[in-house]
mmCIF file of C-alpha atoms in Angstrom:
data_model
loop_
_atom_site.group_PDB
_atom_site.id
_atom_site.type_symbol
_atom_site.label_atom_id
_atom_site.label_comp_id
_atom_site.label_asym_id
_atom_site.label_seq_id
_atom_site.Cartn_x
_atom_site.Cartn_y
_atom_site.Cartn_z
ATOM 1 C CA MET A 1 11.004 -26.263 13.498
ATOM 2 C CA ALA A 2 7.218 -26.373 11.333
ATOM 3 C CA ALA A 3 7.401 -27.930 8.052
ATOM 4 C CA TRP A 4 4.950 -27.910 5.280
ATOM 5 C CA ASN A 5 2.659 -31.375 5.316
ATOM 6 C CA SER A 6 1.605 -30.774 1.839
ATOM 7 C CA VAL A 7 3.430 -30.703 -1.448
ATOM 8 C CA PRO A 8 0.869 -28.859 -3.598
ATOM 9 C CA LEU A 9 -0.076 -26.249 -0.684
ATOM 10 C CA HIS A 10 3.632 -25.599 -0.288
ATOM 11 C CA VAL A 11 3.962 -24.802 -4.261
ATOM 12 C CA SER A 12 0.901 -22.873 -4.213
ATOM 13 C CA TYR A 13 2.036 -20.714 -1.301
ATOM 14 C CA GLU A 14 4.916 -19.895 -3.264
ATOM 15 C CA VAL A 15 3.241 -19.399 -6.522
ATOM 16 C CA MET A 16 0.638 -17.029 -4.749
ATOM 17 C CA GLY A 17 3.303 -15.005 -3.028
ATOM 18 C CA TRP A 18 5.500 -14.341 -5.743
ATOM 19 C CA PHE A 19 2.593 -13.568 -7.722
ATOM 20 C CA ALA A 20 1.895 -10.738 -5.134
ATOM 21 C CA PHE A 21 5.046 -9.864 -5.339
ATOM 22 C CA ALA A 22 5.220 -9.091 -9.176
ATOM 23 C CA SER A 23 1.698 -7.698 -8.979
ATOM 24 C CA TRP A 24 2.622 -5.290 -6.078
ATOM 25 C CA SER A 25 5.999 -4.338 -7.835
ATOM 26 C CA ILE A 26 4.922 -3.631 -11.010
ATOM 27 C CA SER A 27 1.792 -1.537 -9.617
ATOM 28 C CA PHE A 28 4.739 1.126 -8.798
ATOM 29 C CA TYR A 29 6.018 1.672 -12.415
ATOM 30 C CA PRO A 30 3.007 2.959 -14.571
ATOM 31 C CA GLN A 31 2.897 6.186 -12.262
ATOM 32 C CA VAL A 32 6.388 6.644 -12.438
ATOM 33 C CA ILE A 33 6.405 6.289 -16.086
ATOM 34 C CA LEU A 34 3.337 8.554 -16.522
ATOM 35 C CA ASN A 35 5.313 11.151 -14.561
ATOM 36 C CA PHE A 36 8.401 10.944 -16.774
ATOM 37 C CA ARG A 37 6.524 11.031 -20.023
ATOM 38 C CA ARG A 38 4.344 14.226 -18.759
ATOM 39 C CA LYS A 39 7.475 15.404 -16.908
ATOM 40 C CA SER A 40 4.560 16.597 -14.688
ATOM 41 C CA VAL A 41 3.104 15.231 -11.025
ATOM 42 C CA VAL A 42 -0.068 17.422 -11.417
ATOM 43 C CA GLY A 43 -2.646 15.397 -10.130
ATOM 44 C CA LEU A 44 -0.636 13.001 -7.779
ATOM 45 C CA ASN A 45 -0.943 13.787 -4.212
ATOM 46 C CA PHE A 46 2.232 14.426 -2.824
ATOM 47 C CA ASP A 47 0.880 13.354 0.547
ATOM 48 C CA PHE A 48 -0.158 10.082 -0.559
ATOM 49 C CA VAL A 49 3.579 9.481 -1.845
ATOM 50 C CA LEU A 50 5.127 10.566 1.184
ATOM 51 C CA LEU A 51 2.903 8.733 3.419
ATOM 52 C CA ASN A 52 3.294 5.665 1.252
ATOM 53 C CA PHE A 53 7.071 5.992 1.660
ATOM 54 C CA THR A 54 6.783 5.778 5.561
ATOM 55 C CA LYS A 55 4.112 3.012 5.291
ATOM 56 C CA HIS A 56 6.655 0.704 3.217
ATOM 57 C CA SER A 57 9.702 1.898 5.270
ATOM 58 C CA SER A 58 7.891 0.595 8.644
ATOM 59 C CA TYR A 59 6.755 -2.570 6.518
ATOM 60 C CA LEU A 60 10.347 -3.327 5.235
ATOM 61 C CA ILE A 61 11.640 -2.938 9.307
ATOM 62 C CA TYR A 62 8.792 -5.724 10.319
ATOM 63 C CA ASN A 63 9.282 -8.140 7.425
ATOM 64 C CA ALA A 64 13.546 -7.656 7.308
ATOM 65 C CA SER A 65 13.392 -8.156 11.291
ATOM 66 C CA LEU A 66 11.383 -11.342 11.267
ATOM 67 C CA TYR A 67 12.463 -12.963 8.246
ATOM 68 C CA ILE A 68 16.390 -12.422 8.823
ATOM 69 C CA SER A 69 16.915 -12.193 12.754
ATOM 70 C CA SER A 70 17.062 -15.342 14.774
ATOM 71 C CA THR A 71 16.069 -13.839 18.107
ATOM 72 C CA VAL A 72 13.110 -12.296 16.864
ATOM 73 C CA GLN A 73 11.983 -15.345 15.286
ATOM 74 C CA LYS A 74 12.918 -17.254 18.748
ATOM 75 C CA GLN A 75 10.242 -14.888 20.426
ATOM 76 C CA TYR A 76 7.877 -15.150 17.680
ATOM 77 C CA ARG A 77 7.897 -19.417 18.330
ATOM 78 C CA ASN A 78 7.749 -18.514 22.159
ATOM 79 C CA LYS A 79 4.810 -16.515 21.799
ATOM 80 C CA TYR A 80 2.992 -18.616 19.268
ATOM 81 C CA GLY A 81 4.137 -22.035 19.350
ATOM 82 C CA GLN A 82 7.188 -23.953 18.455
ATOM 83 C CA LYS A 83 5.619 -25.569 15.439
ATOM 84 C CA GLU A 84 4.361 -22.221 13.958
ATOM 85 C CA MET A 85 5.748 -20.975 10.677
ATOM 86 C CA ILE A 86 7.154 -17.551 10.540
ATOM 87 C CA PRO A 87 4.333 -15.860 8.774
ATOM 88 C CA VAL A 88 6.984 -13.885 6.566
ATOM 89 C CA ALA A 89 8.482 -15.147 3.230
ATOM 90 C CA ALA A 90 11.006 -14.093 0.967
ATOM 91 C CA ASN A 91 8.716 -12.385 -1.524
ATOM 92 C CA ASP A 92 7.451 -10.162 1.351
ATOM 93 C CA VAL A 93 10.966 -8.910 2.091
ATOM 94 C CA ALA A 94 11.690 -8.760 -1.820
ATOM 95 C CA PHE A 95 8.611 -6.498 -2.019
ATOM 96 C CA SER A 96 9.515 -4.338 0.612
ATOM 97 C CA VAL A 97 12.755 -3.280 -0.480
ATOM 98 C CA HIS A 98 11.328 -2.524 -3.889
ATOM 99 C CA ALA A 99 8.639 -0.437 -2.570
ATOM 100 C CA VAL A 100 10.964 1.681 -0.561
ATOM 101 C CA LEU A 101 13.217 2.336 -3.714
ATOM 102 C CA LEU A 102 10.320 3.120 -6.172
ATOM 103 C CA THR A 103 8.850 5.528 -3.778
ATOM 104 C CA ALA A 104 11.747 7.183 -3.152
ATOM 105 C CA ILE A 105 11.940 7.655 -7.114
ATOM 106 C CA SER A 106 8.566 9.169 -7.264
ATOM 107 C CA LEU A 107 9.745 11.486 -4.294
ATOM 108 C CA PHE A 108 12.551 12.442 -6.554
ATOM 109 C CA GLN A 109 10.181 13.088 -9.285
ATOM 110 C CA ILE A 110 8.183 14.979 -7.279
ATOM 111 C CA ALA A 111 11.241 17.298 -6.275
ATOM 112 C CA VAL A 112 12.147 17.982 -10.091
ATOM 113 C CA TYR A 113 9.023 17.667 -12.236
ATOM 114 C CA ASP A 114 6.428 20.509 -12.552
ATOM 115 C CA ARG A 115 4.324 20.482 -9.677
ATOM 116 C CA GLY A 116 2.059 23.434 -10.102
ATOM 117 C CA SER A 117 0.459 24.707 -7.112
ATOM 118 C CA GLN A 118 0.583 21.208 -5.307
ATOM 119 C CA LYS A 119 2.542 20.609 -1.885
ATOM 120 C CA VAL A 120 2.630 18.574 0.797
ATOM 121 C CA SER A 121 -0.015 19.315 3.246
ATOM 122 C CA LYS A 122 0.939 20.462 6.989
ATOM 123 C CA ILE A 123 -1.483 17.487 8.424
ATOM 124 C CA ALA A 124 0.617 14.779 6.409
ATOM 125 C CA TYR A 125 3.921 16.402 8.214
ATOM 126 C CA GLY A 126 2.104 16.201 11.570
ATOM 127 C CA VAL A 127 1.331 12.664 10.936
ATOM 128 C CA LEU A 128 4.802 11.760 9.887
ATOM 129 C CA LEU A 129 6.304 13.592 13.145
ATOM 130 C CA VAL A 130 3.801 11.691 15.549
ATOM 131 C CA THR A 131 4.307 8.305 13.625
ATOM 132 C CA TRP A 132 8.235 8.533 13.921
ATOM 133 C CA THR A 133 8.081 9.910 17.221
ATOM 134 C CA SER A 134 6.354 7.233 18.642
ATOM 135 C CA ALA A 135 8.455 4.401 17.162
ATOM 136 C CA ALA A 136 11.195 6.236 18.589
ATOM 137 C CA VAL A 137 9.889 6.146 21.998
ATOM 138 C CA CYS A 138 8.669 2.389 21.526
ATOM 139 C CA PHE A 139 12.512 1.511 20.428
ATOM 140 C CA PHE A 140 13.787 2.611 23.616
ATOM 141 C CA VAL A 141 11.407 0.802 25.371
ATOM 142 C CA ALA A 142 12.198 -2.430 23.837
ATOM 143 C CA LEU A 143 15.969 -1.908 24.214
ATOM 144 C CA HIS A 144 15.248 -1.738 28.150
ATOM 145 C CA ASN A 145 13.687 -5.020 28.078
ATOM 146 C CA HIS A 146 14.715 -6.411 24.646
ATOM 147 C CA ASN A 147 11.520 -7.371 23.339
ATOM 148 C CA TRP A 148 11.985 -7.008 19.893
ATOM 149 C CA LEU A 149 9.102 -8.950 18.513
ATOM 150 C CA TRP A 150 7.235 -6.341 20.315
ATOM 151 C CA LEU A 151 8.869 -3.656 18.677
ATOM 152 C CA ILE A 152 8.422 -4.736 15.045
ATOM 153 C CA SER A 153 4.929 -5.560 15.782
ATOM 154 C CA ILE A 154 4.595 -1.796 16.432
ATOM 155 C CA PHE A 155 5.553 -1.471 12.702
ATOM 156 C CA SER A 156 2.655 -4.274 12.008
ATOM 157 C CA TYR A 157 -0.252 -4.398 14.000
ATOM 158 C CA VAL A 158 -2.389 -2.518 16.647
ATOM 159 C CA PHE A 159 -0.862 -2.179 19.879
ATOM 160 C CA CYS A 160 0.501 1.560 20.743
ATOM 161 C CA PHE A 161 -2.536 4.000 21.045
ATOM 162 C CA SER A 162 -4.636 1.293 19.632
ATOM 163 C CA PHE A 163 -2.630 2.118 15.955
ATOM 164 C CA ASP A 164 -0.076 0.204 13.662
ATOM 165 C CA ILE A 165 2.157 2.215 11.932
ATOM 166 C CA GLN A 166 1.934 0.082 8.853
ATOM 167 C CA VAL A 167 -1.888 -0.340 8.572
ATOM 168 C CA CYS A 168 -2.313 3.471 9.808
ATOM 169 C CA MET A 169 -0.546 4.811 6.915
ATOM 170 C CA THR A 170 -1.883 2.536 4.148
ATOM 171 C CA VAL A 171 -5.297 4.248 5.569
ATOM 172 C CA ILE A 172 -4.178 7.776 5.839
ATOM 173 C CA LYS A 173 -1.964 7.569 2.434
ATOM 174 C CA TYR A 174 -5.061 6.770 0.262
ATOM 175 C CA ILE A 175 -7.241 9.074 1.891
ATOM 176 C CA PRO A 176 -5.630 12.353 0.195
ATOM 177 C CA GLN A 177 -5.940 10.918 -3.126
ATOM 178 C CA ALA A 178 -9.341 9.905 -3.319
ATOM 179 C CA VAL A 179 -10.241 13.293 -1.623
ATOM 180 C CA MET A 180 -8.370 14.707 -4.613
ATOM 181 C CA ASN A 181 -9.887 13.224 -7.107
ATOM 182 C CA PHE A 182 -13.454 13.846 -5.848
ATOM 183 C CA MET A 183 -12.370 17.370 -5.493
ATOM 184 C CA ARG A 184 -10.850 17.366 -9.056
ATOM 185 C CA LYS A 185 -13.744 15.113 -10.668
ATOM 186 C CA SER A 186 -10.838 13.641 -12.709
ATOM 187 C CA THR A 187 -8.319 10.886 -12.061
ATOM 188 C CA GLU A 188 -6.102 12.338 -14.776
ATOM 189 C CA GLY A 189 -2.555 12.332 -13.693
ATOM 190 C CA TRP A 190 -3.392 9.261 -11.532
ATOM 191 C CA SER A 191 -2.319 5.573 -13.352
ATOM 192 C CA ILE A 192 -5.523 3.396 -12.754
ATOM 193 C CA VAL A 193 -2.905 0.367 -14.139
ATOM 194 C CA ASN A 194 -1.244 0.549 -10.461
ATOM 195 C CA ILE A 195 -4.430 0.060 -8.631
ATOM 196 C CA LEU A 196 -5.471 -2.786 -11.065
ATOM 197 C CA LEU A 197 -2.187 -4.282 -10.173
ATOM 198 C CA ASP A 198 -2.138 -3.693 -6.423
ATOM 199 C CA PHE A 199 -5.595 -5.225 -6.187
ATOM 200 C CA SER A 200 -4.220 -8.494 -8.015
ATOM 201 C CA GLY A 201 -1.379 -8.772 -5.648
ATOM 202 C CA SER A 202 -3.516 -8.195 -2.370
ATOM 203 C CA VAL A 203 -6.189 -11.052 -3.553
ATOM 204 C CA ALA A 204 -3.034 -12.994 -4.047
ATOM 205 C CA ASN A 205 -1.570 -12.273 -0.576
ATOM 206 C CA TYR A 206 -5.175 -13.488 1.027
ATOM 207 C CA ALA A 207 -4.693 -16.745 -1.090
ATOM 208 C CA GLN A 208 -0.803 -17.234 0.266
ATOM 209 C CA MET A 209 -1.826 -16.995 3.674
ATOM 210 C CA SER A 210 -4.841 -19.263 3.437
ATOM 211 C CA MET A 211 -2.476 -22.011 2.082
ATOM 212 C CA GLN A 212 -0.230 -21.719 4.940
ATOM 213 C CA SER A 213 -3.287 -22.048 7.332
ATOM 214 C CA ILE A 214 -4.487 -24.995 5.608
ATOM 215 C CA ASP A 215 -1.691 -27.008 5.455
ATOM 216 C CA GLN A 216 -0.752 -26.134 9.282
ATOM 217 C CA HIS A 217 -4.477 -26.704 10.487
ATOM 218 C CA SER A 218 -4.144 -23.080 12.291
ATOM 219 C CA TRP A 219 -5.073 -19.669 11.894
ATOM 220 C CA VAL A 220 -2.298 -18.165 13.633
ATOM 221 C CA ASN A 221 -0.911 -17.227 10.424
ATOM 222 C CA PHE A 222 -3.643 -14.823 10.338
ATOM 223 C CA TYR A 223 -3.834 -13.335 13.684
ATOM 224 C CA GLY A 224 -0.121 -13.580 14.318
ATOM 225 C CA ASN A 225 0.398 -11.488 11.340
ATOM 226 C CA ILE A 226 -2.616 -9.088 11.357
ATOM 227 C CA GLY A 227 -0.724 -6.215 10.100
ATOM 228 C CA LYS A 228 -0.234 -8.113 6.794
ATOM 229 C CA LEU A 229 -3.739 -9.429 6.682
ATOM 230 C CA LEU A 230 -5.238 -5.641 7.384
ATOM 231 C CA LEU A 231 -2.819 -4.426 4.869
ATOM 232 C CA SER A 232 -4.605 -6.363 2.161
ATOM 233 C CA LEU A 233 -8.072 -5.734 3.506
ATOM 234 C CA VAL A 234 -7.606 -1.667 3.754
ATOM 235 C CA SER A 235 -5.947 -1.941 0.107
ATOM 236 C CA VAL A 236 -8.430 -3.776 -1.548
ATOM 237 C CA PHE A 237 -11.301 -1.165 0.117
ATOM 238 C CA PHE A 238 -9.505 1.763 -1.452
ATOM 239 C CA ASP A 239 -8.421 -0.100 -4.981
ATOM 240 C CA ILE A 240 -12.413 -0.690 -5.430
ATOM 241 C CA LEU A 241 -13.265 2.877 -4.433
ATOM 242 C CA PHE A 242 -10.334 4.145 -6.933
ATOM 243 C CA MET A 243 -11.534 1.897 -9.791
ATOM 244 C CA CYS A 244 -15.203 3.280 -9.043
ATOM 245 C CA GLN A 245 -13.956 6.791 -9.227
ATOM 246 C CA HIS A 246 -11.902 5.977 -12.645
ATOM 247 C CA TYR A 247 -14.547 4.103 -14.295
ATOM 248 C CA LEU A 248 -17.664 4.961 -13.052
ATOM 249 C CA LEU A 249 -17.508 8.564 -11.500
ATOM 250 C CA TYR A 250 -15.072 10.262 -13.676
ATOM 251 C CA PRO A 251 -14.622 8.062 -16.871
ATOM 252 C CA VAL A 252 -11.943 9.427 -19.647
ATOM 253 C CA LYS A 253 -14.321 8.766 -22.306
ATOM 254 C CA LYS A 254 -17.038 10.968 -20.767
ATOM 255 C CA ARG A 255 -14.250 13.826 -19.727
ATOM 256 C CA LYS A 256 -12.829 14.113 -23.229
ATOM 257 C CA LEU A 257 -16.633 14.105 -25.058
ATOM 258 C CA GLU A 258 -17.430 17.077 -22.847
ATOM 259 C CA ALA A 259 -14.180 18.532 -23.582
ATOM 260 C CA SER A 260 -14.574 18.212 -27.447
ATOM 261 C CA PRO A 261 -15.422 21.072 -29.786
ATOM 262 C CA GLU A 262 -18.237 18.450 -31.280
ATOM 263 C CA HIS A 263 -19.645 18.326 -27.864
ATOM 264 C CA ASP A 264 -19.829 22.189 -27.386
ATOM 265 C CA ASN A 265 -21.544 22.606 -31.286
ATOM 266 C CA ALA A 266 -24.037 19.865 -30.237
ATOM 267 C CA LYS A 267 -24.957 21.862 -27.043
ATOM 268 C CA SER A 268 -25.287 25.173 -29.008
ATOM 269 C CA SER A 269 -27.653 23.447 -31.702
ATOM 270 C CA ASP A 270 -29.722 22.484 -28.652
ATOM 271 C CA ARG A 271 -30.111 26.223 -27.644
ATOM 272 C CA PRO A 272 -33.300 27.752 -29.087
ATOM 273 C CA PHE A 273 -32.782 30.511 -31.968
ATOM 274 C CA VAL A 274 -33.509 34.017 -30.869
ATOM 275 C CA ASN A 275 -33.981 36.192 -33.544
ATOM 276 C CA VAL A 276 -33.120 40.053 -32.483
#
């Protein structure tokens, strides 16, 4: 059984982990509150929410299995070394449970609030069908040889068809919202606060993983939990993209100014007077 060598690093690991948990967990609420206040989900991409639910469900399966199951933990140590620490902490499991619940609430809001003409795309339904069908096939393969670590790894890192359910869902879920913002030239209806919190959580997640690697003098924590690593990397990339869209490309003040009567009057006064 692996143990911490440094108390300060252990404390820092726990602090960073629960900070990431708090940032990621709170990041769900601004969008839910915005939907509730507007009684509308127009501007929120439904593909994003549905794929996000699948992504967090797969992440919960991975985290809970590796954190709770002694069988999976034994298989992990047999593969990476008996002295290696399990790369999933209590905050990872807590976050996953919370994320699934909050995303389910967002799906409920989509069902009951004003949706305009928006709907889930056929592409999203196709992605979900392929994803869970592949997971079912992998389950029966693992059931035959009892390789449960391999099975939950399907939900965490590259293996089956060179794709990982969790990381692929993270990539795919963000694209519809980014494209939608681009097509509308607006981020209205899409909460930027959840992006700022998500970015903070991803940075804290990297710091947490680094603390464990430094203490153990091993980088197994990174490549033994590549799903968590790639998850944060992809999230940071799209968070930066969304921040650029919101603050640089389609800023709220600019849109309000262009829509104001004063702006229209100013534009009219700039036109040359024609005496007919």
